[in-house]
JSON list of C-alpha atoms in Angstrom, two decimals:
[
{"chain": "A", "resi": 841, "resn": "MET", "atom": "CA", "xyz": [114.92, 4.27, 30.63]},
{"chain": "A", "resi": 842, "resn": "THR", "atom": "CA", "xyz": [111.25, 5.18, 30.28]},
{"chain": "A", "resi": 843, "resn": "ILE", "atom": "CA", "xyz": [109.08, 4.13, 33.22]},
{"chain": "A", "resi": 844, "resn": "THR", "atom": "CA", "xyz": [106.07, 2.04, 32.27]},
{"chain": "A", "resi": 845, "resn": "TYR", "atom": "CA", "xyz": [102.95, 1.78, 34.38]},
{"chain": "A", "resi": 846, "resn": "PRO", "atom": "CA", "xyz": [101.59, -0.02, 36.23]},
{"chain": "A", "resi": 847, "resn": "ARG", "atom": "CA", "xyz": [104.97, -0.44, 37.92]},
{"chain": "A", "resi": 848, "resn": "THR", "atom": "CA", "xyz": [106.10, -3.51, 39.80]},
{"chain": "A", "resi": 849, "resn": "MET", "atom": "CA", "xyz": [106.86, -3.15, 43.50]},
{"chain": "A", "resi": 850, "resn": "PRO", "atom": "CA", "xyz": [110.51, -2.94, 44.64]},
{"chain": "A", "resi": 851, "resn": "ALA", "atom": "CA", "xyz": [111.82, -6.36, 45.67]},
{"chain": "A", "resi": 852, "resn": "PHE", "atom": "CA", "xyz": [112.36, -5.61, 49.36]},
{"chain": "A", "resi": 853, "resn": "ASP", "atom": "CA", "xyz": [111.37, -7.87, 52.24]},
{"chain": "A", "resi": 854, "resn": "MET", "atom": "CA", "xyz": [108.29, -6.60, 54.04]},
{"chain": "A", "resi": 855, "resn": "LEU", "atom": "CA", "xyz": [108.05, -6.55, 57.82]},
{"chain": "A", "resi": 856, "resn": "SER", "atom": "CA", "xyz": [104.26, -6.68, 57.59]},
{"chain": "A", "resi": 857, "resn": "CYS", "atom": "CA", "xyz": [101.46, -6.48, 55.04]},
{"chain": "A", "resi": 858, "resn": "GLY", "atom": "CA", "xyz": [97.68, -6.40, 55.34]},
{"chain": "A", "resi": 859, "resn": "PHE", "atom": "CA", "xyz": [95.18, -6.88, 52.50]},
{"chain": "A", "resi": 860, "resn": "THR", "atom": "CA", "xyz": [91.59, -5.97, 53.44]},
{"chain": "A", "resi": 861, "resn": "ILE", "atom": "CA", "xyz": [88.37, -5.91, 51.43]},
{"chain": "A", "resi": 862, "resn": "ARG", "atom": "CA", "xyz": [86.77, -2.49, 51.85]},
{"chain": "A", "resi": 863, "resn": "ARG", "atom": "CA", "xyz": [83.04, -2.29, 51.23]},
{"chain": "A", "resi": 864, "resn": "SER", "atom": "CA", "xyz": [80.76, 0.74, 50.85]},
{"chain": "A", "resi": 865, "resn": "MET", "atom": "CA", "xyz": [77.46, -0.37, 52.38]},
{"chain": "A", "resi": 866, "resn": "LEU", "atom": "CA", "xyz": [74.00, 1.17, 52.50]},
{"chain": "A", "resi": 867, "resn": "ARG", "atom": "CA", "xyz": [71.94, -0.10, 55.45]},
{"chain": "A", "resi": 868, "resn": "ALA", "atom": "CA", "xyz": [68.22, 0.15, 56.11]},
{"chain": "A", "resi": 869, "resn": "GLU", "atom": "CA", "xyz": [66.30, -1.26, 59.08]},
{"chain": "A", "resi": 870, "resn": "SER", "atom": "CA", "xyz": [62.53, -1.68, 59.17]},
{"chain": "A", "resi": 871, "resn": "GLY", "atom": "CA", "xyz": [60.32, -1.10, 62.18]},
{"chain": "A", "resi": 872, "resn": "GLY", "atom": "CA", "xyz": [60.07, -4.87, 62.56]},
{"chain": "A", "resi": 873, "resn": "GLY", "atom": "CA", "xyz": [63.83, -5.18, 62.91]},
{"chain": "A", "resi": 874, "resn": "VAL", "atom": "CA", "xyz": [64.55, -6.50, 59.42]},
{"chain": "A", "resi": 875, "resn": "VAL", "atom": "CA", "xyz": [67.94, -5.22, 58.26]},
{"chain": "A", "resi": 876, "resn": "GLN", "atom": "CA", "xyz": [68.75, -4.82, 54.58]},
{"chain": "A", "resi": 877, "resn": "GLU", "atom": "CA", "xyz": [72.19, -3.99, 53.24]},
{"chain": "A", "resi": 878, "resn": "MET", "atom": "CA", "xyz": [73.55, -3.37, 49.77]},
{"chain": "A", "resi": 879, "resn": "GLU", "atom": "CA", "xyz": [76.89, -2.26, 48.39]},
{"chain": "A", "resi": 880, "resn": "SER", "atom": "CA", "xyz": [76.81, 1.25, 46.98]},
{"chain": "A", "resi": 881, "resn": "PHE", "atom": "CA", "xyz": [80.13, 0.72, 45.17]},
{"chain": "A", "resi": 882, "resn": "PRO", "atom": "CA", "xyz": [82.03, -2.42, 44.20]},
{"chain": "A", "resi": 883, "resn": "ALA", "atom": "CA", "xyz": [84.23, -3.77, 46.98]},
{"chain": "A", "resi": 884, "resn": "ARG", "atom": "CA", "xyz": [87.92, -2.97, 46.59]},
{"chain": "A", "resi": 885, "resn": "TRP", "atom": "CA", "xyz": [91.12, -4.14, 48.16]},
{"chain": "A", "resi": 886, "resn": "GLU", "atom": "CA", "xyz": [93.10, -1.84, 50.42]},
{"chain": "A", "resi": 887, "resn": "ALA", "atom": "CA", "xyz": [96.59, -2.76, 51.52]},
{"chain": "A", "resi": 888, "resn": "THR", "atom": "CA", "xyz": [99.31, -1.48, 53.83]},
{"chain": "A", "resi": 889, "resn": "TRP", "atom": "CA", "xyz": [102.95, -2.52, 53.60]},
{"chain": "A", "resi": 890, "resn": "THR", "atom": "CA", "xyz": [105.80, -1.86, 56.03]},
{"chain": "A", "resi": 891, "resn": "THR", "atom": "CA", "xyz": [109.30, -2.62, 54.81]},
{"chain": "A", "resi": 892, "resn": "ARG", "atom": "CA", "xyz": [112.01, -4.16, 56.92]},
{"chain": "A", "resi": 893, "resn": "PRO", "atom": "CA", "xyz": [114.57, -1.55, 58.06]},
{"chain": "A", "resi": 894, "resn": "LEU", "atom": "CA", "xyz": [116.32, -0.27, 54.93]},
{"chain": "A", "resi": 895, "resn": "ASN", "atom": "CA", "xyz": [119.91, 0.76, 54.36]},
{"chain": "A", "resi": 896, "resn": "GLU", "atom": "CA", "xyz": [120.63, 4.06, 52.63]},
{"chain": "A", "resi": 897, "resn": "THR", "atom": "CA", "xyz": [120.64, 2.60, 49.12]},
{"chain": "A", "resi": 898, "resn": "GLN", "atom": "CA", "xyz": [117.41, 0.69, 49.69]},
{"chain": "A", "resi": 899, "resn": "ARG", "atom": "CA", "xyz": [115.78, 3.73, 51.26]},
{"chain": "A", "resi": 900, "resn": "GLY", "atom": "CA", "xyz": [116.70, 5.83, 48.23]},
{"chain": "A", "resi": 901, "resn": "GLU", "atom": "CA", "xyz": [115.22, 3.28, 45.84]},
{"chain": "A", "resi": 902, "resn": "MET", "atom": "CA", "xyz": [112.02, 2.93, 47.87]},
{"chain": "A", "resi": 903, "resn": "VAL", "atom": "CA", "xyz": [111.48, 6.69, 48.17]},
{"chain": "A", "resi": 904, "resn": "ALA", "atom": "CA", "xyz": [112.15, 7.17, 44.46]},
{"chain": "A", "resi": 905, "resn": "TRP", "atom": "CA", "xyz": [109.62, 4.47, 43.59]},
{"chain": "A", "resi": 906, "resn": "LEU", "atom": "CA", "xyz": [106.99, 6.08, 45.84]},
{"chain": "A", "resi": 907, "resn": "ASP", "atom": "CA", "xyz": [107.71, 9.49, 44.29]},
{"chain": "A", "resi": 908, "resn": "SER", "atom": "CA", "xyz": [107.17, 8.00, 40.82]},
{"chain": "A", "resi": 909, "resn": "MET", "atom": "CA", "xyz": [103.57, 7.22, 41.80]},
{"chain": "A", "resi": 910, "resn": "ARG", "atom": "CA", "xyz": [102.88, 10.99, 41.81]},
{"chain": "A", "resi": 911, "resn": "GLY", "atom": "CA", "xyz": [100.46, 10.61, 44.68]},
{"chain": "A", "resi": 912, "resn": "ALA", "atom": "CA", "xyz": [97.42, 8.71, 43.39]},
{"chain": "A", "resi": 913, "resn": "GLN", "atom": "CA", "xyz": [98.01, 9.61, 39.72]},
{"chain": "A", "resi": 914, "resn": "LYS", "atom": "CA", "xyz": [99.98, 6.51, 38.69]},
{"chain": "A", "resi": 915, "resn": "ARG", "atom": "CA", "xyz": [99.38, 2.78, 39.15]},
{"chain": "A", "resi": 916, "resn": "PHE", "atom": "CA", "xyz": [101.37, -0.17, 40.40]},
{"chain": "A", "resi": 917, "resn": "ILE", "atom": "CA", "xyz": [100.91, -3.93, 40.71]},
{"chain": "A", "resi": 918, "resn": "GLY", "atom": "CA", "xyz": [100.33, -4.70, 44.37]},
{"chain": "A", "resi": 919, "resn": "PHE", "atom": "CA", "xyz": [100.35, -8.13, 46.00]},
{"chain": "A", "resi": 920, "resn": "ASP", "atom": "CA", "xyz": [100.45, -9.66, 49.47]},
{"chain": "A", "resi": 921, "resn": "PRO", "atom": "CA", "xyz": [103.97, -11.06, 50.06]},
{"chain": "A", "resi": 922, "resn": "THR", "atom": "CA", "xyz": [102.63, -13.27, 52.87]},
{"chain": "A", "resi": 923, "resn": "ARG", "atom": "CA", "xyz": [100.32, -15.00, 50.37]},
{"chain": "A", "resi": 924, "resn": "CYS", "atom": "CA", "xyz": [102.59, -15.38, 47.33]},
{"chain": "A", "resi": 925, "resn": "TYR", "atom": "CA", "xyz": [102.03, -19.13, 47.19]},
{"chain": "A", "resi": 926, "resn": "PRO", "atom": "CA", "xyz": [99.05, -21.45, 47.77]},
{"chain": "A", "resi": 927, "resn": "LEU", "atom": "CA", "xyz": [98.79, -22.51, 51.41]},
{"chain": "A", "resi": 928, "resn": "ALA", "atom": "CA", "xyz": [98.78, -26.23, 50.63]},
{"chain": "A", "resi": 929, "resn": "TYR", "atom": "CA", "xyz": [102.12, -26.11, 48.81]},
{"chain": "A", "resi": 930, "resn": "GLY", "atom": "CA", "xyz": [104.18, -23.02, 49.50]},
{"chain": "A", "resi": 931, "resn": "VAL", "atom": "CA", "xyz": [106.95, -22.47, 46.96]},
{"chain": "A", "resi": 932, "resn": "GLY", "atom": "CA", "xyz": [106.76, -26.22, 46.22]},
{"chain": "A", "resi": 933, "resn": "VAL", "atom": "CA", "xyz": [103.74, -25.53, 44.01]},
{"chain": "A", "resi": 934, "resn": "LEU", "atom": "CA", "xyz": [106.21, -24.66, 41.25]},
{"chain": "A", "resi": 935, "resn": "ALA", "atom": "CA", "xyz": [107.51, -28.24, 41.30]},
{"chain": "A", "resi": 936, "resn": "LEU", "atom": "CA", "xyz": [104.10, -29.62, 40.24]},
{"chain": "A", "resi": 937, "resn": "SER", "atom": "CA", "xyz": [103.12, -30.65, 36.72]},
{"chain": "A", "resi": 938, "resn": "ARG", "atom": "CA", "xyz": [99.94, -29.80, 34.84]},
{"chain": "A", "resi": 939, "resn": "ALA", "atom": "CA", "xyz": [97.35, -32.50, 34.40]},
{"chain": "A", "resi": 940, "resn": "GLY", "atom": "CA", "xyz": [97.87, -32.45, 30.64]},
{"chain": "A", "resi": 941, "resn": "GLY", "atom": "CA", "xyz": [101.65, -32.46, 30.96]},
{"chain": "A", "resi": 942, "resn": "GLY", "atom": "CA", "xyz": [104.23, -29.73, 31.32]},
{"chain": "A", "resi": 943, "resn": "ALA", "atom": "CA", "xyz": [105.59, -27.82, 34.30]},
{"chain": "A", "resi": 944, "resn": "PHE", "atom": "CA", "xyz": [103.19, -25.72, 36.38]},
{"chain": "A", "resi": 945, "resn": "ASP", "atom": "CA", "xyz": [104.38, -22.11, 36.60]},
{"chain": "A", "resi": 946, "resn": "GLY", "atom": "CA", "xyz": [101.66, -20.73, 38.88]},
{"chain": "A", "resi": 947, "resn": "THR", "atom": "CA", "xyz": [99.33, -19.68, 36.05]},
{"chain": "A", "resi": 948, "resn": "ALA", "atom": "CA", "xyz": [96.19, -21.37, 34.76]},
{"chain": "A", "resi": 949, "resn": "THR", "atom": "CA", "xyz": [93.32, -20.64, 32.37]},
{"chain": "A", "resi": 950, "resn": "LEU", "atom": "CA", "xyz": [89.87, -19.31, 33.19]},
{"chain": "A", "resi": 951, "resn": "SER", "atom": "CA", "xyz": [87.07, -21.54, 31.87]},
{"chain": "A", "resi": 952, "resn": "SER", "atom": "CA", "xyz": [84.03, -19.66, 33.19]},
{"chain": "A", "resi": 953, "resn": "TYR", "atom": "CA", "xyz": [82.92, -17.48, 36.08]},
{"chain": "A", "resi": 954, "resn": "THR", "atom": "CA", "xyz": [79.95, -16.19, 38.05]},
{"chain": "A", "resi": 955, "resn": "ALA", "atom": "CA", "xyz": [79.78, -13.28, 40.47]},
{"chain": "A", "resi": 956, "resn": "SER", "atom": "CA", "xyz": [81.26, -15.43, 43.24]},
{"chain": "A", "resi": 957, "resn": "THR", "atom": "CA", "xyz": [83.02, -18.34, 41.52]},
{"chain": "A", "resi": 958, "resn": "LEU", "atom": "CA", "xyz": [85.94, -18.88, 39.16]},
{"chain": "A", "resi": 959, "resn": "THR", "atom": "CA", "xyz": [86.23, -22.14, 37.23]},
{"chain": "A", "resi": 960, "resn": "VAL", "atom": "CA", "xyz": [89.88, -22.67, 36.36]},
{"chain": "A", "resi": 961, "resn": "ALA", "atom": "CA", "xyz": [91.51, -25.22, 34.02]},
{"chain": "A", "resi": 962, "resn": "THR", "atom": "CA", "xyz": [95.06, -26.44, 33.16]},
{"chain": "A", "resi": 963, "resn": "LEU", "atom": "CA", "xyz": [95.95, -27.02, 36.83]},
{"chain": "A", "resi": 964, "resn": "PRO", "atom": "CA", "xyz": [97.82, -30.01, 38.28]},
{"chain": "A", "resi": 965, "resn": "SER", "atom": "CA", "xyz": [95.62, -33.07, 38.85]},
{"chain": "A", "resi": 966, "resn": "GLY", "atom": "CA", "xyz": [94.05, -32.96, 42.32]},
{"chain": "A", "resi": 967, "resn": "TYR", "atom": "CA", "xyz": [95.30, -29.42, 43.00]},
{"chain": "A", "resi": 968, "resn": "GLN", "atom": "CA", "xyz": [94.30, -28.31, 46.51]},
{"chain": "A", "resi": 969, "resn": "ALA", "atom": "CA", "xyz": [92.91, -24.79, 47.08]},
{"chain": "A", "resi": 970, "resn": "LYS", "atom": "CA", "xyz": [92.63, -23.64, 50.69]},
{"chain": "A", "resi": 971, "resn": "PRO", "atom": "CA", "xyz": [90.61, -20.79, 52.26]},
{"chain": "A", "resi": 972, "resn": "GLY", "atom": "CA", "xyz": [92.92, -17.79, 52.32]},
{"chain": "A", "resi": 973, "resn": "ASP", "atom": "CA", "xyz": [94.65, -18.52, 49.00]},
{"chain": "A", "resi": 974, "resn": "MET", "atom": "CA", "xyz": [94.83, -15.52, 46.70]},
{"chain": "A", "resi": 975, "resn": "VAL", "atom": "CA", "xyz": [93.97, -15.65, 43.00]},
{"chain": "A", "resi": 976, "resn": "SER", "atom": "CA", "xyz": [93.83, -13.00, 40.29]},
{"chain": "A", "resi": 977, "resn": "VAL", "atom": "CA", "xyz": [92.57, -12.92, 36.70]},
{"chain": "A", "resi": 978, "resn": "THR", "atom": "CA", "xyz": [93.83, -10.54, 34.00]},
{"chain": "A", "resi": 979, "resn": "ASN", "atom": "CA", "xyz": [91.35, -9.69, 31.25]},
{"chain": "A", "resi": 980, "resn": "ALA", "atom": "CA", "xyz": [91.91, -8.52, 27.68]},
{"chain": "A", "resi": 981, "resn": "ALA", "atom": "CA", "xyz": [92.01, -4.87, 28.79]},
{"chain": "A", "resi": 982, "resn": "SER", "atom": "CA", "xyz": [94.84, -5.71, 31.24]},
{"chain": "A", "resi": 983, "resn": "LYS", "atom": "CA", "xyz": [92.54, -5.12, 34.20]},
{"chain": "A", "resi": 984, "resn": "ARG", "atom": "CA", "xyz": [93.07, -7.43, 37.17]},
{"chain": "A", "resi": 985, "resn": "SER", "atom": "CA", "xyz": [90.41, -9.03, 39.33]},
{"chain": "A", "resi": 986, "resn": "LEU", "atom": "CA", "xyz": [91.90, -10.07, 42.71]},
{"chain": "A", "resi": 987, "resn": "HIS", "atom": "CA", "xyz": [90.12, -12.49, 45.04]},
{"chain": "A", "resi": 988, "resn": "ARG", "atom": "CA", "xyz": [90.53, -14.56, 48.19]},
{"chain": "A", "resi": 989, "resn": "VAL", "atom": "CA", "xyz": [89.41, -18.20, 48.16]},
{"chain": "A", "resi": 990, "resn": "VAL", "atom": "CA", "xyz": [86.78, -18.71, 50.90]},
{"chain": "A", "resi": 991, "resn": "GLU", "atom": "CA", "xyz": [86.08, -22.45, 50.60]},
{"chain": "A", "resi": 992, "resn": "ALA", "atom": "CA", "xyz": [88.40, -25.43, 50.17]},
{"chain": "A", "resi": 993, "resn": "ALA", "atom": "CA", "xyz": [88.27, -27.12, 46.76]},
{"chain": "A", "resi": 994, "resn": "THR", "atom": "CA", "xyz": [90.07, -29.90, 44.91]},
{"chain": "A", "resi": 995, "resn": "ALA", "atom": "CA", "xyz": [90.80, -30.02, 41.19]},
{"chain": "A", "resi": 996, "resn": "SER", "atom": "CA", "xyz": [89.60, -32.91, 39.09]},
{"chain": "A", "resi": 997, "resn": "GLY", "atom": "CA", "xyz": [91.97, -35.42, 37.56]},
{"chain": "A", "resi": 998, "resn": "GLY", "atom": "CA", "xyz": [91.91, -33.25, 34.45]},
{"chain": "A", "resi": 999, "resn": "GLY", "atom": "CA", "xyz": [93.05, -30.17, 36.36]},
{"chain": "A", "resi": 1000, "resn": "SER", "atom": "CA", "xyz": [89.76, -28.25, 36.57]},
{"chain": "A", "resi": 1001, "resn": "ILE", "atom": "CA", "xyz": [88.53, -26.57, 39.76]},
{"chain": "A", "resi": 1002, "resn": "THR", "atom": "CA", "xyz": [85.74, -24.20, 40.80]},
{"chain": "A", "resi": 1003, "resn": "LEU", "atom": "CA", "xyz": [86.79, -21.65, 43.40]},
{"chain": "A", "resi": 1004, "resn": "THR", "atom": "CA", "xyz": [84.36, -19.73, 45.62]},
{"chain": "A", "resi": 1005, "resn": "VAL", "atom": "CA", "xyz": [85.85, -16.28, 46.11]},
{"chain": "A", "resi": 1006, "resn": "GLU", "atom": "CA", "xyz": [85.46, -12.83, 47.65]},
{"chain": "A", "resi": 1007, "resn": "PRO", "atom": "CA", "xyz": [85.00, -10.10, 46.71]},
{"chain": "A", "resi": 1008, "resn": "THR", "atom": "CA", "xyz": [82.60, -10.72, 43.85]},
{"chain": "A", "resi": 1009, "resn": "VAL", "atom": "CA", "xyz": [83.74, -10.35, 40.26]},
{"chain": "A", "resi": 1010, "resn": "THR", "atom": "CA", "xyz": [82.95, -6.85, 39.00]},
{"chain": "A", "resi": 1011, "resn": "ILE", "atom": "CA", "xyz": [84.97, -6.61, 35.77]},
{"chain": "A", "resi": 1012, "resn": "THR", "atom": "CA", "xyz": [84.29, -8.42, 32.52]},
{"chain": "A", "resi": 1013, "resn": "LEU", "atom": "CA", "xyz": [86.31, -11.62, 32.15]},
{"chain": "A", "resi": 1014, "resn": "ALA", "atom": "CA", "xyz": [86.41, -14.24, 29.41]},
{"chain": "A", "resi": 1015, "resn": "ALA", "atom": "CA", "xyz": [87.38, -17.85, 28.92]},
{"chain": "A", "resi": 1016, "resn": "SER", "atom": "CA", "xyz": [91.13, -18.14, 28.24]},
{"chain": "A", "resi": 1017, "resn": "ASN", "atom": "CA", "xyz": [91.99, -15.19, 30.51]},
{"chain": "A", "resi": 1018, "resn": "VAL", "atom": "CA", "xyz": [95.16, -15.86, 32.51]},
{"chain": "A", "resi": 1019, "resn": "VAL", "atom": "CA", "xyz": [94.68, -16.83, 36.15]},
{"chain": "A", "resi": 1020, "resn": "ASN", "atom": "CA", "xyz": [97.51, -16.28, 38.64]},
{"chain": "A", "resi": 1021, "resn": "LEU", "atom": "CA", "xyz": [97.65, -18.53, 41.68]},
{"chain": "A", "resi": 1022, "resn": "VAL", "atom": "CA", "xyz": [101.22, -17.46, 42.52]},
{"chain": "A", "resi": 1023, "resn": "ARG", "atom": "CA", "xyz": [101.80, -13.82, 43.45]},
{"chain": "A", "resi": 1024, "resn": "ALA", "atom": "CA", "xyz": [98.19, -12.91, 42.66]},
{"chain": "A", "resi": 1025, "resn": "ALA", "atom": "CA", "xyz": [97.98, -9.14, 42.34]},
{"chain": "A", "resi": 1026, "resn": "ALA", "atom": "CA", "xyz": [95.77, -6.10, 41.82]},
{"chain": "A", "resi": 1027, "resn": "ILE", "atom": "CA", "xyz": [96.36, -2.81, 40.05]},
{"chain": "A", "resi": 1028, "resn": "MET", "atom": "CA", "xyz": [96.46, -0.15, 42.76]},
{"chain": "A", "resi": 1029, "resn": "HIS", "atom": "CA", "xyz": [97.06, 3.53, 43.42]},
{"chain": "A", "resi": 1030, "resn": "LEU", "atom": "CA", "xyz": [98.87, 5.05, 46.38]},
{"chain": "A", "resi": 1031, "resn": "LEU", "atom": "CA", "xyz": [96.87, 6.40, 49.31]},
{"chain": "A", "resi": 1032, "resn": "GLU", "atom": "CA", "xyz": [99.57, 7.57, 51.71]},
{"chain": "A", "resi": 1033, "resn": "MET", "atom": "CA", "xyz": [103.11, 6.92, 52.84]},
{"chain": "A", "resi": 1034, "resn": "THR", "atom": "CA", "xyz": [105.18, 7.43, 55.97]},
{"chain": "A", "resi": 1035, "resn": "VAL", "atom": "CA", "xyz": [108.87, 8.10, 55.36]},
{"chain": "A", "resi": 1036, "resn": "PRO", "atom": "CA", "xyz": [110.84, 8.82, 58.58]},
{"chain": "A", "resi": 1037, "resn": "PRO", "atom": "CA", "xyz": [113.55, 11.52, 58.47]},
{"chain": "A", "resi": 1038, "resn": "ARG", "atom": "CA", "xyz": [116.99, 10.28, 57.50]},
{"chain": "A", "resi": 1039, "resn": "ASN", "atom": "CA", "xyz": [119.35, 9.44, 60.34]},
{"chain": "A", "resi": 1040, "resn": "ALA", "atom": "CA", "xyz": [122.19, 7.05, 61.11]},
{"chain": "A", "resi": 1041, "resn": "PHE", "atom": "CA", "xyz": [119.90, 4.10, 61.75]},
{"chain": "A", "resi": 1042, "resn": "ARG", "atom": "CA", "xyz": [118.05, 1.79, 59.38]},
{"chain": "A", "resi": 1043, "resn": "GLN", "atom": "CA", "xyz": [114.36, 2.61, 59.27]},
{"chain": "A", "resi": 1044, "resn": "SER", "atom": "CA", "xyz": [111.18, 1.15, 57.84]},
{"chain": "A", "resi": 1045, "resn": "ILE", "atom": "CA", "xyz": [108.89, 2.85, 55.32]},
{"chain": "A", "resi": 1046, "resn": "THR", "atom": "CA", "xyz": [105.12, 2.32, 55.39]},
{"chain": "A", "resi": 1047, "resn": "PHE", "atom": "CA", "xyz": [102.74, 2.94, 52.50]},
{"chain": "A", "resi": 1048, "resn": "SER", "atom": "CA", "xyz": [99.13, 2.08, 51.70]},
{"chain": "A", "resi": 1049, "resn": "ALA", "atom": "CA", "xyz": [97.11, 1.74, 48.51]},
{"chain": "A", "resi": 1050, "resn": "ARG", "atom": "CA", "xyz": [93.67, 0.99, 47.09]},
{"chain": "A", "resi": 1051, "resn": "GLN", "atom": "CA", "xyz": [92.68, -1.23, 44.18]},
{"chain": "A", "resi": 1052, "resn": "VAL", "atom": "CA", "xyz": [91.74, 0.32, 40.84]},
{"chain": "A", "resi": 1053, "resn": "LEU", "atom": "CA", "xyz": [89.02, -1.59, 38.98]}
]
């Protein structure tokens, strides 16, 4: 079977995962003590995953998947397994119904956006967004914009909500783009990996990656 990229991540439980916004900042300070900062490059997500101890079959699959990334040449769809679901609902979010009728599957529709906000429609009535929720938007070019909600918000009775997010939006989006509130993800490339030598014991594998905009 031909491999298609960006690849999905292997479905193994993770012992730990960290998603961090990395910023490239230029800083200038005046003689009067005024500090000015600006980003020299758009902020990007960096992530590190550590698997739970793997058996031999799982280890083989994980190593093969990492090898298929060809270092940083290929792309994969990376997400934070500790933030797969909105904090207010957990997996129960998938039992909700959309304001206009129909089951909610974790996706919604972008209505509009600014650098720091996403206005989202077709949500359940009164949907609750909490600081720390993850949300991603996929545009027409299949690029993904991944964000963390930084302020609580509640959807209207019609299922519309405006989310304040970080980092700022740096790719071109459009109304009707698909918004993911379940398993929000970014397109990433591999930075490094740590694969312990094989032995008789189950061992964890650690790898890290950076977002591709």
